[in-house]
Short mmCIF file of C-alpha atoms in Angstrom, two decimals:
data_model
loop_
_atom_site.label_atom_id
_atom_site.label_comp_id
_atom_site.label_asym_id
_atom_site.label_seq_id
_atom_site.Cartn_x
_atom_site.Cartn_y
_atom_site.Cartn_z
CA MET A 1 72.11 133.81 -27.15
CA ALA A 2 74.92 135.05 -24.44
CA ALA A 3 77.11 136.63 -27.10
CA VAL A 4 73.84 138.49 -28.02
CA ILE A 5 73.67 139.59 -24.67
CA ALA A 6 77.09 140.40 -23.45
CA ALA A 7 78.11 141.85 -26.68
CA GLY A 8 74.83 143.65 -28.08
CA LEU A 9 73.97 145.73 -25.25
CA VAL A 10 74.50 149.63 -25.13
CA PRO A 11 73.24 152.18 -22.47
CA ALA A 12 69.36 152.83 -23.00
CA VAL A 13 68.52 156.33 -24.00
CA GLY A 14 66.07 156.88 -21.37
CA PRO A 15 63.85 155.11 -18.31
CA SER A 16 60.88 155.06 -20.74
CA LYS A 17 62.86 151.76 -22.56
CA VAL A 18 62.50 149.67 -19.37
CA ASP A 19 58.66 149.65 -19.69
CA ALA A 20 58.72 149.23 -23.91
CA TYR A 21 59.07 145.43 -23.41
CA PRO A 22 58.14 142.09 -21.89
CA ILE A 23 59.88 141.98 -18.46
CA ASP A 24 60.20 138.21 -18.65
CA CYS A 25 61.77 138.18 -22.42
CA ALA A 26 64.27 140.59 -20.57
CA ILE A 27 64.76 138.11 -17.92
CA LEU A 28 65.44 135.27 -20.14
CA LEU A 29 67.93 136.99 -22.20
CA CYS A 30 69.76 139.07 -19.26
CA LEU A 31 69.91 135.93 -17.10
CA SER A 32 71.49 133.58 -20.11
CA GLY A 33 74.12 136.51 -20.47
CA GLY A 34 75.14 136.87 -16.97
CA TRP A 35 73.03 140.17 -16.08
CA PRO A 36 74.83 142.54 -18.30
CA GLY A 37 74.75 146.12 -16.58
CA SER A 38 72.34 147.77 -18.70
CA VAL A 39 69.01 149.52 -17.51
CA GLU A 40 66.81 146.87 -19.02
CA CYS A 41 68.94 144.15 -17.50
CA THR A 42 68.98 145.78 -14.05
CA ALA A 43 65.26 146.04 -14.06
CA ALA A 44 65.12 142.59 -15.05
CA ARG A 45 66.99 141.13 -12.39
CA ALA A 46 64.95 143.37 -9.82
CA GLU A 47 61.60 141.75 -10.97
CA PHE A 48 63.35 138.35 -10.85
CA VAL A 49 64.22 138.84 -7.18
CA ARG A 50 61.24 140.49 -6.38
CA ARG A 51 59.23 137.58 -7.65
CA ILE A 52 60.79 135.18 -4.75
CA THR A 53 60.40 137.93 -1.93
CA PRO A 54 57.49 136.94 0.35
CA TRP A 55 54.68 137.32 -0.07
CA PRO A 56 53.59 135.21 -2.47
CA ILE A 57 56.36 133.73 -3.71
CA GLU A 58 56.30 133.59 -7.39
CA PRO A 59 58.12 131.70 -10.22
CA PRO A 60 61.27 134.05 -10.89
CA LEU A 61 61.07 133.59 -14.59
CA GLN A 62 57.55 133.50 -16.07
CA ILE A 63 58.38 132.53 -19.78
CA TRP A 64 54.79 132.33 -20.60
CA ARG A 65 54.58 135.89 -20.45
CA CYS A 66 57.33 136.32 -23.13
CA PRO A 67 54.75 137.15 -26.00
CA MET A 68 56.71 135.59 -29.03
CA ARG A 69 53.55 134.43 -31.10
CA ALA A 70 55.10 134.46 -34.48
CA SER A 71 55.96 131.47 -36.63
CA PHE A 72 59.52 130.75 -36.57
CA GLY A 73 59.44 127.76 -38.75
CA SER A 74 61.37 129.15 -41.43
CA GLN A 75 64.05 130.85 -39.52
CA SER A 76 67.66 129.69 -38.26
CA PRO A 77 68.35 129.65 -34.63
CA ALA A 78 70.19 132.92 -34.77
CA ASP A 79 67.30 134.68 -36.60
CA ARG A 80 65.11 133.25 -33.55
CA ILE A 81 67.74 135.04 -31.07
CA TRP A 82 67.43 138.20 -33.01
CA SER A 83 63.55 138.10 -32.82
CA ILE A 84 63.32 137.58 -29.05
CA ALA A 85 66.07 139.94 -28.32
CA ALA A 86 64.51 142.66 -30.59
CA THR A 87 61.27 142.43 -28.77
CA ALA A 88 62.80 142.12 -25.22
CA LEU A 89 65.45 144.98 -25.78
CA PRO A 90 64.25 147.29 -28.63
CA ALA A 91 66.96 149.09 -30.13
CA GLN A 92 69.56 147.79 -27.71
CA ILE A 93 70.78 144.54 -29.48
CA GLU A 94 73.30 144.40 -32.41
CA MET A 95 72.81 141.59 -34.70
CA PRO A 96 76.12 139.36 -33.88
CA GLU A 97 78.66 138.05 -36.71
CA GLY A 98 78.30 134.46 -37.35
CA ARG A 99 75.56 132.07 -36.51
CA LEU A 100 74.34 131.04 -32.98
CA ALA A 101 73.23 127.57 -32.69
CA ARG A 102 70.44 128.65 -29.98
CA ASP A 103 66.65 127.59 -30.41
CA LEU A 104 64.80 130.33 -28.58
CA ALA A 105 61.25 130.10 -30.49
CA VAL A 106 58.55 130.79 -28.01
CA ASN A 107 55.17 130.42 -28.86
CA ILE A 108 52.67 131.54 -26.41
CA ALA A 109 49.73 129.31 -25.43
CA GLY A 110 47.65 131.44 -23.50
CA SER A 111 47.63 129.18 -20.25
CA PRO A 112 49.84 129.83 -17.01
CA ALA A 113 52.17 126.90 -18.75
CA ALA A 114 55.02 127.52 -21.17
CA ASP A 115 54.45 125.86 -24.83
CA VAL A 116 57.85 126.17 -25.72
CA ASP A 117 59.73 123.54 -27.16
CA ILE A 118 63.12 123.82 -24.62
CA ALA A 119 64.47 120.54 -25.21
CA ASP A 120 67.38 122.52 -27.00
CA PRO A 121 70.53 122.97 -24.75
CA ALA A 122 70.25 126.77 -25.21
CA PHE A 123 67.36 126.41 -22.44
CA ASP A 124 69.52 125.05 -20.10
CA VAL A 125 69.43 128.32 -18.09
CA VAL A 126 65.46 127.92 -17.49
CA ARG A 127 66.02 124.42 -16.27
CA SER A 128 69.05 125.61 -13.89
CA ILE A 129 66.98 127.94 -12.02
CA LYS A 130 65.90 126.33 -8.59
CA VAL A 131 64.06 128.49 -5.85
CA TYR A 132 64.36 127.28 -2.05
CA ASP A 133 61.60 128.20 0.09
CA ILE A 134 62.63 127.53 4.26
CA ASP A 135 60.97 128.23 7.01
CA TRP A 136 62.89 126.23 9.73
CA TYR A 137 62.96 125.97 13.52
CA ALA A 138 64.11 123.28 15.60
CA PHE A 139 65.48 122.59 18.78
CA ALA A 140 66.41 119.55 20.98
CA GLY A 141 64.65 119.21 24.18
CA THR A 142 63.44 117.14 27.15
CA THR A 143 60.70 114.58 28.16
CA SER A 144 58.93 114.77 31.12
CA ASN A 145 61.17 112.69 32.86
CA GLY A 146 64.29 115.27 32.00
CA GLU A 147 65.93 113.07 29.32
CA ARG A 148 67.56 114.98 26.28
CA ASP A 149 66.02 112.88 23.51
CA VAL A 150 63.24 114.97 21.86
CA CYS A 151 63.76 117.30 18.58
CA HIS A 152 61.17 119.93 18.62
CA ARG A 153 60.08 121.08 15.37
CA GLN A 154 58.27 124.34 15.52
CA LYS A 155 58.71 125.14 11.75
CA ALA A 156 59.46 122.56 9.05
CA ARG A 157 58.56 124.28 5.47
CA THR A 158 60.94 123.17 3.09
CA ARG A 159 60.06 123.43 -0.72
CA LEU A 160 61.99 123.26 -3.71
CA GLY A 161 60.77 125.05 -6.94
CA SER A 162 62.05 124.16 -10.21
CA TYR A 163 61.00 124.25 -13.98
CA ASP A 164 60.46 120.93 -16.01
CA GLN A 165 61.27 120.21 -19.75
CA GLN A 166 58.64 122.55 -21.15
CA GLY A 167 59.11 125.34 -18.90
CA ASP A 168 56.36 124.80 -16.27
CA PHE A 169 57.08 125.56 -12.73
CA SER A 170 56.39 123.38 -9.70
CA TRP A 171 57.06 122.89 -6.05
CA ALA A 172 58.22 119.65 -4.48
CA GLY A 173 59.52 119.05 -0.98
CA PHE A 174 63.07 118.42 -0.05
CA SER A 175 65.39 117.53 3.05
CA ILE A 176 66.59 120.44 5.06
CA THR A 177 70.09 118.61 4.93
CA ALA A 178 70.13 118.84 1.34
CA ALA A 179 69.91 123.06 1.55
CA PRO A 180 72.96 124.38 -0.45
CA ALA A 181 75.81 125.76 1.18
CA TRP A 182 75.26 129.34 -0.42
CA LEU A 183 71.68 129.82 1.95
CA ASP A 184 74.03 129.96 4.89
CA THR A 185 71.29 128.44 7.16
CA ASN A 186 73.74 128.00 10.00
CA LEU A 187 71.67 124.96 11.19
CA HIS A 188 73.65 122.25 12.90
CA PRO A 189 73.39 118.70 13.99
CA ASP A 190 72.40 118.49 17.78
CA TRP A 191 71.24 115.00 18.88
CA PRO A 192 68.14 114.16 18.22
CA CYS A 193 68.03 116.99 15.97
CA MET A 194 69.27 116.48 12.31
CA ALA A 195 69.27 120.20 11.70
CA ALA A 196 68.75 122.55 14.70
CA GLY A 197 68.24 126.17 14.85
CA ARG A 198 66.42 128.85 13.31
CA TYR A 199 66.56 129.90 9.34
CA ARG A 200 63.73 131.68 7.10
CA GLY A 201 64.25 132.88 3.84
CA VAL A 202 63.85 132.24 0.21
CA GLY A 203 67.00 131.35 -2.19
CA VAL A 204 67.00 131.39 -5.99
CA GLU A 205 70.19 129.93 -8.31
CA TRP A 206 70.86 129.84 -11.42
CA THR A 207 73.45 128.85 -14.04
CA ASP A 208 73.99 131.29 -17.01
CA SER A 209 75.11 130.64 -20.68
CA PHE A 210 78.68 131.23 -19.71
CA GLY A 211 78.43 128.24 -17.03
CA THR A 212 78.70 130.38 -14.40
CA HIS A 213 76.62 130.15 -11.05
CA GLY A 214 74.87 132.42 -9.29
CA PHE A 215 72.34 133.11 -6.68
CA GLU A 216 70.35 135.63 -4.62
CA VAL A 217 69.20 135.33 -0.94
CA VAL A 218 65.99 136.89 0.69
CA ARG A 219 65.71 136.84 4.52
CA TYR A 220 62.62 137.99 6.09
#
């Protein structure tokens, strides 16, 4: 899939092309291919980031909105890639030479969950997406007798959004001390607080089909 994106994109002929395909098909393809610098992929990345920008905070990739309803039972993996790519980025993709072992057959069920067999490693890019929603404010304080032994937490929201094996997105809690370094929270231990300071922001990370890690952070 990455080769399809990286090698096959050419500049769009006009802005109307951006509105001519389901944006989530483009997000899937462009994210996997390392966000090539086409009009379509620029628009896809902008939508990807907009969705994590409060409020509300949405799943950045909504694979159930990529309307691949056709049956792919008789098609090879390379043909399946071609079907999705042609839908997402019409007239921008050239069929690559060789056969790419990517299973990207997406068959939408009509509910807010992906009816997709994404067990194939081709879909590892979906499972690599993580969304961090943090609203944290903690500081060391004193008790009534003046002892500095209280950690005041005025804000303590820490949520981690991720995709399961079948592409469904869900939230779970996580420890503020597990926040990745690229979020640049600048929180620090200040006894008795394990993480003192103020941070409010949303971050998303992913790993594309080339194995390259990427991230975006929205502070608000």
